Amino acid sequence: TEYTTLLSSAKINFMDEEKTLNGMIPFEGELDPEIRKKASDAKWKFYSDNATQLDNIFDQLVKVRHKIAIKLGFKNFIELGYARMGRTDYTPENVANFRKQVKHYIVPVVSELIEKQTKRLGLEKMSFTDEKLDFLTGNPTPKGSTHDIIEKALKMFAELSPETKIFFDSMVENEMMDLDDKDGKAGGGYCTYLSQYKTPFIFTNFNGTAHDIKVLAHEAGHAFQKYCSKDYEITEYSSPTAETAEIHSMTMELLTWPWMNLFFMEDTNKYKFQHIAEAITFIPYGVSVDEFQHFIYENPDMSPSERNHKWREIEHKYLPHRDYGDNVFLENGGFWHSQRHIYKWPFYYIDYTLAQVCAFQFWQKATDNITDAWNKYLDLCKAGGSQSFLQVIKTAGLESPFEDGCVQAIIYDLKNWLDSIDDTKL
C-alpha cells in the first residue's frame, strides 16, 4: 500500500548514519536523555514532514470505506468493520463497556506504574521521550546474535511441550522465519500461513532490544495455533478471529517465562517486570485506538485537524500521564499517524486488549498449575477458528473481558505481583 511504501522508504539521518524507522527504536530507550530526545525528534520529524501525504491517504481510505458500507446497506463503516472482523457474538456496546472498565480500573494502575518509573529514573516528571527507558541500569536486552536466539528458542520450545518441539524444529529446519531488520524491508511483525505447504511463516525486524524475544514468542504463538489447526478440512476453521488469535500469541509470551533466563540471564527479573508493566500500560493505549476509530467512522467527513484534536482528547482520557513537551506535531494530536492498524486494518486493535486480558488469565492459571494452563492453551489452539470468540474462551475456561468484574480481578492480581518486586533494585 501507499502508506506502507511511505513508511518503508524512511531514511532518517541520525548520529552520522542512515536509519529506518525500526532502526530508531533502540535509541528511544538509550540511557542518555539527550540521545533519547534527539532520536524521538528525528523519528517524529519524518511523520511531521509527511503529515499532508499521511492525511491524504487516510482521507481517501475513510471515504472509500464509508462509501462501501453505505452501498452494502450498513449505517456506517463501524457495522461493516465488525462484520469483516467476524465479530458475531459481541457488539460496539460490549466494547464500550470494556473500555469503561479499562478507564476505571487500569488507567489508575498505569498512572502508578508511571510514578514508579519516574522515581526509578530519578526524574521530577516523566516526559514522552523518557517513557521507553525503564531502568537507569539500562533496559533488559537479549544476549547473543539472531543465530544464538534461535538456538535458545529451539531449547525452550523443546522443553515446553512435545507439540512445540515438533512445531519449532520444523520452522527452523524449513527456514520459515525472516527475523533481521534490513534496508527497505517493511516494518512490523506478523505470522502468515502458506497453505500450499501447510506451514506458518514468521516475519519481523529484530533490533537488539527485549522486543526481539517478546515478538518471537508472540509470533510463535500465532504460528503454533496455525500448526495445531492445519488439518481442518474446512479451511476457515484453521483461522480464528483476530481477538482470539491474539490470545494465542500473547499467552505464548507468558507461558515461555520459565525460559527467559536463556535470553536475558541476569536481566531476567528485569525483563519480566518490564513485560508485565508494558502489557498493562498498553491496554489504555489500545482502547484509545479503538475509541478513535469508532469516532472516525461515525464522522467520516472530519478534517485532518479535527481528527488530530479528537486523538489528543482521547489521549488525555486514557493516557493522562503523557507529556509531549515541545513536540508540536505530537502535542497537536499527530501520534496516531504511526499506528499502522488505523490505516491498514480498520477496527483491528481492540483485539489486542481483549486478548491481553485473556492472556493474563492464563498467567494466573500458570501461577497455580502450569500443566493445567498448558492443556487449556492447547485446547484453545486446536479449536482454531471453529468457534466464536465467546465460545472459544469458554472452551479454554476463561472469563469474558466484557463481563463486569473480570478486568478488576485480573488487575488486582497483577498489581499485587508488581508490588511484590522492589523495582528500584532491578
Short mmCIF file of C-alpha atoms in Angstrom, two decimals:
data_model
loop_
_atom_site.label_atom_id
_atom_site.label_comp_id
_atom_site.label_asym_id
_atom_site.label_seq_id
_atom_site.Cartn_x
_atom_site.Cartn_y
_atom_site.Cartn_z
CA THR A 1 0.00 0.00 0.00
CA GLU A 2 0.95 3.65 -0.34
CA TYR A 3 1.14 4.00 3.45
CA THR A 4 3.47 1.00 3.87
CA THR A 5 5.67 2.17 1.00
CA LEU A 6 5.96 5.64 2.51
CA LEU A 7 6.99 4.32 5.93
CA SER A 8 9.37 1.76 4.44
CA SER A 9 11.09 4.50 2.44
CA ALA A 10 12.02 6.45 5.58
CA LYS A 11 15.72 7.32 5.69
CA ILE A 12 16.48 9.13 8.93
CA ASN A 13 19.91 10.68 9.35
CA PHE A 14 20.89 10.05 12.95
CA MET A 15 24.34 10.00 14.58
CA ASP A 16 26.03 10.08 11.16
CA GLU A 17 24.11 7.04 9.95
CA GLU A 18 21.02 6.45 7.84
CA LYS A 19 18.33 4.67 9.84
CA THR A 20 14.94 3.11 9.13
CA LEU A 21 12.01 3.88 11.43
CA ASN A 22 12.52 0.49 13.03
CA GLY A 23 16.23 1.19 13.38
CA MET A 24 15.44 4.24 15.53
CA ILE A 25 13.69 2.21 18.24
CA PRO A 26 16.78 1.22 20.27
CA PHE A 27 17.84 4.87 20.58
CA GLU A 28 14.49 5.80 22.15
CA GLY A 29 15.43 3.63 25.13
CA GLU A 30 19.01 4.95 25.48
CA LEU A 31 20.35 5.89 28.93
CA ASP A 32 21.47 9.32 27.71
CA PRO A 33 18.41 11.64 27.82
CA GLU A 34 19.87 13.80 25.07
CA ILE A 35 20.12 10.83 22.70
CA ARG A 36 16.55 9.76 23.59
CA LYS A 37 15.27 13.25 22.85
CA LYS A 38 17.16 13.57 19.57
CA ALA A 39 16.04 10.10 18.46
CA SER A 40 12.41 10.87 19.23
CA ASP A 41 12.59 14.25 17.48
CA ALA A 42 14.23 12.72 14.39
CA LYS A 43 11.65 9.94 14.16
CA TRP A 44 8.65 12.21 14.56
CA LYS A 45 10.09 14.78 12.16
CA PHE A 46 9.63 12.16 9.44
CA TYR A 47 5.93 11.88 10.30
CA SER A 48 5.56 15.65 10.60
CA ASP A 49 7.29 16.25 7.24
CA ASN A 50 4.95 13.73 5.61
CA ALA A 51 1.79 14.71 7.52
CA THR A 52 -0.04 16.07 4.47
CA GLN A 53 0.52 12.87 2.50
CA LEU A 54 -0.42 10.74 5.52
CA ASP A 55 -3.64 12.71 5.97
CA ASN A 56 -4.49 12.49 2.27
CA ILE A 57 -4.02 8.72 2.29
CA PHE A 58 -6.25 8.37 5.33
CA ASP A 59 -8.90 10.73 3.91
CA GLN A 60 -9.19 8.51 0.85
CA LEU A 61 -9.37 5.34 2.94
CA VAL A 62 -12.10 6.65 5.24
CA LYS A 63 -14.22 7.92 2.36
CA VAL A 64 -13.89 4.70 0.35
CA ARG A 65 -14.70 2.56 3.39
CA HIS A 66 -17.74 4.68 4.23
CA LYS A 67 -18.94 4.53 0.63
CA ILE A 68 -18.62 0.73 0.54
CA ALA A 69 -20.53 0.42 3.82
CA ILE A 70 -23.42 2.59 2.61
CA LYS A 71 -23.54 0.74 -0.72
CA LEU A 72 -23.84 -2.56 1.16
CA GLY A 73 -26.73 -1.25 3.25
CA PHE A 74 -24.91 -0.54 6.50
CA LYS A 75 -25.42 2.61 8.56
CA ASN A 76 -21.68 3.30 8.55
CA PHE A 77 -18.35 1.52 8.34
CA ILE A 78 -18.48 0.52 12.01
CA GLU A 79 -21.16 -2.10 11.30
CA LEU A 80 -19.27 -3.34 8.23
CA GLY A 81 -15.99 -3.24 10.15
CA TYR A 82 -17.37 -5.54 12.84
CA ALA A 83 -18.80 -7.88 10.19
CA ARG A 84 -15.46 -8.01 8.38
CA MET A 85 -13.72 -8.89 11.64
CA GLY A 86 -16.14 -11.77 12.24
CA ARG A 87 -17.47 -10.32 15.49
CA THR A 88 -20.61 -12.42 15.65
CA ASP A 89 -21.23 -12.54 19.39
CA TYR A 90 -20.35 -9.09 20.72
CA THR A 91 -21.21 -5.52 19.79
CA PRO A 92 -19.81 -1.96 19.92
CA GLU A 93 -21.78 -1.57 23.16
CA ASN A 94 -19.92 -4.53 24.72
CA VAL A 95 -16.64 -2.99 23.61
CA ALA A 96 -17.62 0.40 25.03
CA ASN A 97 -18.30 -1.28 28.39
CA PHE A 98 -14.86 -2.91 28.24
CA ARG A 99 -13.26 0.49 27.57
CA LYS A 100 -15.16 1.85 30.57
CA GLN A 101 -13.67 -0.89 32.79
CA VAL A 102 -10.20 -0.07 31.48
CA LYS A 103 -10.67 3.62 32.31
CA HIS A 104 -11.92 2.78 35.81
CA TYR A 105 -9.52 0.02 36.85
CA ILE A 106 -6.43 0.00 34.62
CA VAL A 107 -5.72 3.69 33.96
CA PRO A 108 -5.10 4.39 37.70
CA VAL A 109 -2.69 1.43 37.90
CA VAL A 110 -0.83 2.69 34.83
CA SER A 111 -0.54 6.10 36.48
CA GLU A 112 1.05 4.37 39.50
CA LEU A 113 3.45 2.49 37.22
CA ILE A 114 4.47 5.75 35.55
CA GLU A 115 5.04 7.25 39.00
CA LYS A 116 7.29 4.31 39.93
CA GLN A 117 9.18 4.62 36.66
CA THR A 118 9.66 8.37 37.22
CA LYS A 119 11.19 7.70 40.65
CA ARG A 120 13.37 4.85 39.32
CA LEU A 121 14.78 7.16 36.69
CA GLY A 122 15.34 9.98 39.20
CA LEU A 123 13.12 12.36 37.26
CA GLU A 124 10.89 15.11 38.59
CA LYS A 125 8.39 14.49 35.81
CA MET A 126 8.05 11.86 33.09
CA SER A 127 8.20 13.21 29.55
CA PHE A 128 7.26 11.31 26.40
CA THR A 129 10.92 10.85 25.47
CA ASP A 130 11.57 9.13 28.82
CA GLU A 131 8.78 6.56 28.51
CA LYS A 132 10.85 3.96 26.62
CA LEU A 133 13.55 3.83 29.33
CA ASP A 134 12.51 1.69 32.26
CA PHE A 135 15.72 1.42 34.29
CA LEU A 136 18.79 3.59 34.91
CA THR A 137 20.78 0.37 34.74
CA GLY A 138 19.52 0.07 31.16
CA ASN A 139 16.63 -1.82 29.66
CA PRO A 140 16.96 -5.63 29.53
CA THR A 141 18.50 -6.79 26.27
CA PRO A 142 18.83 -10.32 24.88
CA LYS A 143 22.30 -11.84 24.84
CA GLY A 144 23.77 -13.04 21.57
CA SER A 145 23.10 -12.86 17.84
CA THR A 146 19.97 -13.86 15.93
CA HIS A 147 21.54 -17.31 15.49
CA ASP A 148 22.08 -17.57 19.25
CA ILE A 149 18.48 -16.55 19.92
CA ILE A 150 17.18 -19.24 17.56
CA GLU A 151 19.34 -21.90 19.23
CA LYS A 152 17.99 -20.90 22.64
CA ALA A 153 14.43 -20.83 21.29
CA LEU A 154 14.87 -24.39 19.99
CA LYS A 155 15.76 -25.49 23.52
CA MET A 156 12.86 -23.51 25.02
CA PHE A 157 10.20 -24.96 22.74
CA ALA A 158 11.66 -28.47 23.07
CA GLU A 159 11.21 -28.29 26.83
CA LEU A 160 7.84 -26.51 26.81
CA SER A 161 5.96 -29.45 25.26
CA PRO A 162 6.32 -32.27 22.71
CA GLU A 163 3.99 -30.36 20.38
CA THR A 164 6.02 -27.14 20.45
CA LYS A 165 9.27 -29.07 19.87
CA ILE A 166 8.00 -30.64 16.63
CA PHE A 167 6.49 -27.33 15.54
CA PHE A 168 9.53 -25.10 16.13
CA ASP A 169 12.06 -27.64 14.86
CA SER A 170 10.11 -27.63 11.60
CA MET A 171 10.05 -23.81 11.44
CA VAL A 172 13.84 -23.63 11.78
CA GLU A 173 14.62 -26.58 9.51
CA ASN A 174 12.44 -25.22 6.70
CA GLU A 175 13.65 -21.61 7.15
CA MET A 176 10.16 -20.31 7.82
CA MET A 177 11.31 -17.15 9.60
CA ASP A 178 12.64 -13.78 8.35
CA LEU A 179 13.79 -12.02 11.53
CA ASP A 180 16.51 -9.43 10.85
CA ASP A 181 15.95 -5.75 10.04
CA LYS A 182 17.16 -4.75 6.56
CA ASP A 183 17.15 -1.57 4.47
CA GLY A 184 13.90 -1.23 2.53
CA LYS A 185 12.25 -4.10 4.39
CA ALA A 186 8.66 -3.49 5.51
CA GLY A 187 8.32 -2.71 9.21
CA GLY A 188 6.36 -4.57 11.85
CA GLY A 189 6.00 -8.24 12.58
CA TYR A 190 3.43 -10.85 11.65
CA CYS A 191 2.75 -14.52 11.09
CA THR A 192 1.13 -15.79 7.91
CA TYR A 193 0.22 -19.25 6.65
CA LEU A 194 1.48 -20.86 3.44
CA SER A 195 -1.44 -23.17 2.72
CA GLN A 196 0.28 -24.92 -0.19
CA TYR A 197 2.97 -26.16 2.19
CA LYS A 198 0.80 -26.35 5.33
CA THR A 199 3.26 -24.27 7.28
CA PRO A 200 3.23 -20.93 9.09
CA PHE A 201 5.80 -18.23 8.29
CA ILE A 202 7.10 -15.60 10.74
CA PHE A 203 8.19 -12.12 9.61
CA THR A 204 9.67 -9.49 11.94
CA ASN A 205 12.52 -7.00 12.36
CA PHE A 206 14.95 -7.70 15.20
CA ASN A 207 16.57 -4.56 16.62
CA GLY A 208 18.61 -5.79 19.59
CA THR A 209 16.03 -4.91 22.24
CA ALA A 210 13.92 -7.09 24.54
CA HIS A 211 11.19 -6.71 21.94
CA ASP A 212 13.05 -9.29 19.81
CA ILE A 213 12.30 -12.07 22.31
CA LYS A 214 8.80 -10.87 23.01
CA VAL A 215 7.91 -10.69 19.32
CA LEU A 216 9.49 -14.09 18.60
CA ALA A 217 7.37 -15.71 21.33
CA HIS A 218 4.34 -13.69 20.20
CA GLU A 219 4.55 -14.67 16.54
CA ALA A 220 5.43 -18.24 17.53
CA GLY A 221 2.12 -18.31 19.41
CA HIS A 222 0.29 -17.37 16.21
CA ALA A 223 2.33 -19.90 14.25
CA PHE A 224 1.74 -22.68 16.78
CA GLN A 225 -2.03 -22.19 16.55
CA LYS A 226 -1.85 -22.41 12.76
CA TYR A 227 0.25 -25.56 13.13
CA CYS A 228 -2.35 -27.07 15.50
CA SER A 229 -5.21 -26.22 13.13
CA LYS A 230 -3.61 -27.15 9.82
CA ASP A 231 -5.59 -30.37 9.30
CA TYR A 232 -9.11 -28.92 9.43
CA GLU A 233 -10.97 -29.95 6.27
CA ILE A 234 -12.93 -26.70 6.40
CA THR A 235 -10.22 -24.15 5.65
CA GLU A 236 -11.93 -21.34 7.56
CA TYR A 237 -11.75 -23.38 10.77
CA SER A 238 -7.97 -23.06 10.75
CA SER A 239 -8.10 -19.26 11.11
CA PRO A 240 -9.66 -17.75 14.24
CA THR A 241 -10.94 -14.20 14.51
CA ALA A 242 -8.35 -11.58 15.42
CA GLU A 243 -9.08 -11.20 19.13
CA THR A 244 -8.88 -14.99 19.55
CA ALA A 245 -5.67 -15.17 17.51
CA GLU A 246 -4.04 -12.60 19.78
CA ILE A 247 -4.75 -14.78 22.83
CA HIS A 248 -2.55 -17.46 21.26
CA SER A 249 0.32 -15.03 20.74
CA MET A 250 0.14 -13.07 23.99
CA THR A 251 -0.28 -16.20 26.08
CA MET A 252 2.79 -17.77 24.47
CA GLU A 253 4.76 -14.71 25.61
CA LEU A 254 3.79 -15.55 29.20
CA LEU A 255 3.93 -19.36 29.10
CA THR A 256 7.56 -19.16 27.94
CA TRP A 257 8.59 -17.15 31.02
CA PRO A 258 10.40 -20.10 32.69
CA TRP A 259 12.96 -19.97 29.85
CA MET A 260 13.59 -16.22 29.73
CA ASN A 261 16.84 -16.71 31.65
CA LEU A 262 18.27 -18.32 28.49
CA PHE A 263 17.92 -15.00 26.69
CA PHE A 264 18.33 -12.41 29.44
CA MET A 265 20.48 -14.12 32.08
CA GLU A 266 21.00 -11.62 34.94
CA ASP A 267 18.33 -9.34 33.44
CA THR A 268 15.55 -11.97 33.61
CA ASN A 269 13.60 -10.44 36.51
CA LYS A 270 14.01 -7.02 34.96
CA TYR A 271 12.54 -8.38 31.72
CA LYS A 272 9.57 -9.97 33.49
CA PHE A 273 8.76 -6.80 35.41
CA GLN A 274 9.05 -4.74 32.23
CA HIS A 275 6.95 -7.27 30.31
CA ILE A 276 4.01 -7.11 32.73
CA ALA A 277 4.28 -3.35 33.23
CA GLU A 278 4.34 -2.74 29.47
CA ALA A 279 1.45 -5.14 28.86
CA ILE A 280 -0.71 -3.33 31.42
CA THR A 281 0.37 0.10 30.15
CA PHE A 282 -0.50 -0.91 26.59
CA ILE A 283 -4.18 -1.58 27.35
CA PRO A 284 -5.26 2.08 27.80
CA TYR A 285 -3.41 2.93 24.58
CA GLY A 286 -5.12 0.03 22.82
CA VAL A 287 -8.59 1.18 23.80
CA SER A 288 -7.63 4.72 22.73
CA VAL A 289 -7.01 3.47 19.19
CA ASP A 290 -10.37 1.69 19.27
CA GLU A 291 -12.34 4.67 20.56
CA PHE A 292 -10.66 6.88 17.96
CA GLN A 293 -11.67 4.56 15.12
CA HIS A 294 -15.28 4.40 16.30
CA PHE A 295 -15.39 8.20 16.29
CA ILE A 296 -13.71 8.45 12.87
CA TYR A 297 -16.21 6.18 11.15
CA GLU A 298 -19.16 7.81 12.90
CA ASN A 299 -17.88 11.10 11.45
CA PRO A 300 -16.29 10.25 8.09
CA ASP A 301 -16.15 13.87 6.89
CA MET A 302 -13.86 15.11 9.65
CA SER A 303 -10.92 17.30 8.63
CA PRO A 304 -7.34 16.30 9.49
CA SER A 305 -7.16 18.91 12.26
CA GLU A 306 -10.46 17.67 13.74
CA ARG A 307 -9.15 14.11 13.74
CA ASN A 308 -5.94 15.19 15.45
CA HIS A 309 -7.88 17.16 18.06
CA LYS A 310 -10.04 14.12 18.79
CA TRP A 311 -7.00 11.88 19.13
CA ARG A 312 -5.40 14.25 21.65
CA GLU A 313 -8.68 14.42 23.58
CA ILE A 314 -8.77 10.60 23.81
CA GLU A 315 -5.12 10.55 24.91
CA HIS A 316 -5.97 12.90 27.78
CA LYS A 317 -8.72 10.48 28.82
CA TYR A 318 -6.79 7.21 28.76
CA LEU A 319 -3.15 8.39 28.88
CA PRO A 320 -3.31 11.31 31.33
CA HIS A 321 0.40 10.99 32.11
CA ARG A 322 1.58 11.64 28.56
CA ASP A 323 3.63 14.84 28.20
CA TYR A 324 4.91 15.63 24.70
CA GLY A 325 6.89 18.67 25.83
CA ASP A 326 7.97 20.85 22.90
CA ASN A 327 7.00 18.37 20.17
CA VAL A 328 4.31 20.37 18.40
CA PHE A 329 3.36 17.59 15.97
CA LEU A 330 2.55 15.18 18.82
CA GLU A 331 1.04 17.81 21.10
CA ASN A 332 -1.35 18.67 18.27
CA GLY A 333 -2.50 15.05 18.02
CA GLY A 334 -0.25 13.52 15.38
CA PHE A 335 0.77 10.32 17.16
CA TRP A 336 -1.95 8.16 15.58
CA HIS A 337 -0.34 8.51 12.14
CA SER A 338 2.28 5.97 13.25
CA GLN A 339 -0.29 3.31 14.11
CA ARG A 340 -0.34 1.04 11.05
CA HIS A 341 -3.57 -0.70 12.01
CA ILE A 342 -5.61 2.50 11.75
CA TYR A 343 -4.64 2.76 8.09
CA LYS A 344 -4.36 -0.85 7.03
CA TRP A 345 -6.64 -2.93 9.22
CA PRO A 346 -9.59 -0.84 10.46
CA PHE A 347 -11.01 -1.95 13.83
CA TYR A 348 -8.21 -4.47 14.29
CA TYR A 349 -6.85 -3.18 17.61
CA ILE A 350 -9.25 -3.70 20.49
CA ASP A 351 -8.45 -7.35 19.78
CA TYR A 352 -5.03 -6.92 21.41
CA THR A 353 -6.53 -5.56 24.62
CA LEU A 354 -9.25 -8.22 24.87
CA ALA A 355 -6.63 -10.88 24.20
CA GLN A 356 -4.25 -9.39 26.76
CA VAL A 357 -6.91 -9.71 29.46
CA CYS A 358 -7.42 -13.35 28.42
CA ALA A 359 -3.65 -13.99 28.33
CA PHE A 360 -3.36 -12.57 31.84
CA GLN A 361 -5.92 -15.18 32.92
CA PHE A 362 -3.59 -17.88 31.56
CA TRP A 363 -0.78 -16.23 33.53
CA GLN A 364 -2.95 -16.54 36.65
CA LYS A 365 -3.62 -20.23 35.85
CA ALA A 366 0.07 -20.95 35.16
CA THR A 367 1.00 -19.46 38.53
CA ASP A 368 -1.23 -22.08 40.18
CA ASN A 369 -0.70 -25.04 37.81
CA ILE A 370 1.44 -24.76 34.67
CA THR A 371 0.34 -28.18 33.35
CA ASP A 372 -3.34 -27.29 33.55
CA ALA A 373 -2.67 -23.89 31.97
CA TRP A 374 -0.78 -25.51 29.07
CA ASN A 375 -3.52 -28.08 28.44
CA LYS A 376 -6.16 -25.34 28.33
CA TYR A 377 -3.95 -23.36 25.96
CA LEU A 378 -3.59 -26.41 23.73
CA ASP A 379 -7.40 -26.76 23.65
CA LEU A 380 -7.61 -23.11 22.61
CA CYS A 381 -5.08 -23.55 19.78
CA LYS A 382 -6.70 -26.74 18.50
CA ALA A 383 -10.11 -25.03 18.36
CA GLY A 384 -8.66 -22.67 15.75
CA GLY A 385 -11.45 -20.74 14.06
CA SER A 386 -14.15 -23.35 14.65
CA GLN A 387 -15.73 -21.30 17.45
CA SER A 388 -16.63 -17.66 18.01
CA PHE A 389 -14.71 -15.52 20.49
CA LEU A 390 -17.03 -16.01 23.46
CA GLN A 391 -17.36 -19.73 22.69
CA VAL A 392 -13.63 -20.35 22.46
CA ILE A 393 -12.76 -18.55 25.69
CA LYS A 394 -15.37 -20.73 27.38
CA THR A 395 -13.61 -23.78 25.90
CA ALA A 396 -10.37 -22.51 27.43
CA GLY A 397 -12.02 -21.92 30.81
CA LEU A 398 -11.63 -18.14 30.68
CA GLU A 399 -13.94 -15.32 31.78
CA SER A 400 -15.28 -12.85 29.23
CA PRO A 401 -13.46 -9.48 29.34
CA PHE A 402 -16.82 -7.83 28.68
CA GLU A 403 -18.26 -9.01 32.00
CA ASP A 404 -18.14 -6.54 34.86
CA GLY A 405 -15.57 -7.64 37.42
CA CYS A 406 -13.26 -9.50 35.02
CA VAL A 407 -10.83 -6.62 34.46
CA GLN A 408 -10.92 -5.66 38.14
CA ALA A 409 -9.98 -9.17 39.33
CA ILE A 410 -7.09 -9.50 36.89
CA ILE A 411 -5.57 -6.09 37.56
CA TYR A 412 -5.74 -6.82 41.29
CA ASP A 413 -3.53 -9.92 40.92
CA LEU A 414 -1.15 -8.20 38.54
CA LYS A 415 -0.74 -5.19 40.80
CA ASN A 416 0.00 -7.48 43.76
CA TRP A 417 2.68 -9.25 41.72
CA LEU A 418 4.27 -5.96 40.64
CA ASP A 419 4.13 -4.58 44.19
CA SER A 420 5.94 -7.70 45.46
CA ILE A 421 9.03 -6.72 43.46
CA ASP A 422 11.43 -3.98 44.53
CA ASP A 423 11.77 -2.32 41.13
CA THR A 424 14.46 0.05 42.42
CA LYS A 425 16.86 -2.91 42.65
CA LEU A 426 16.31 -4.24 39.14
#
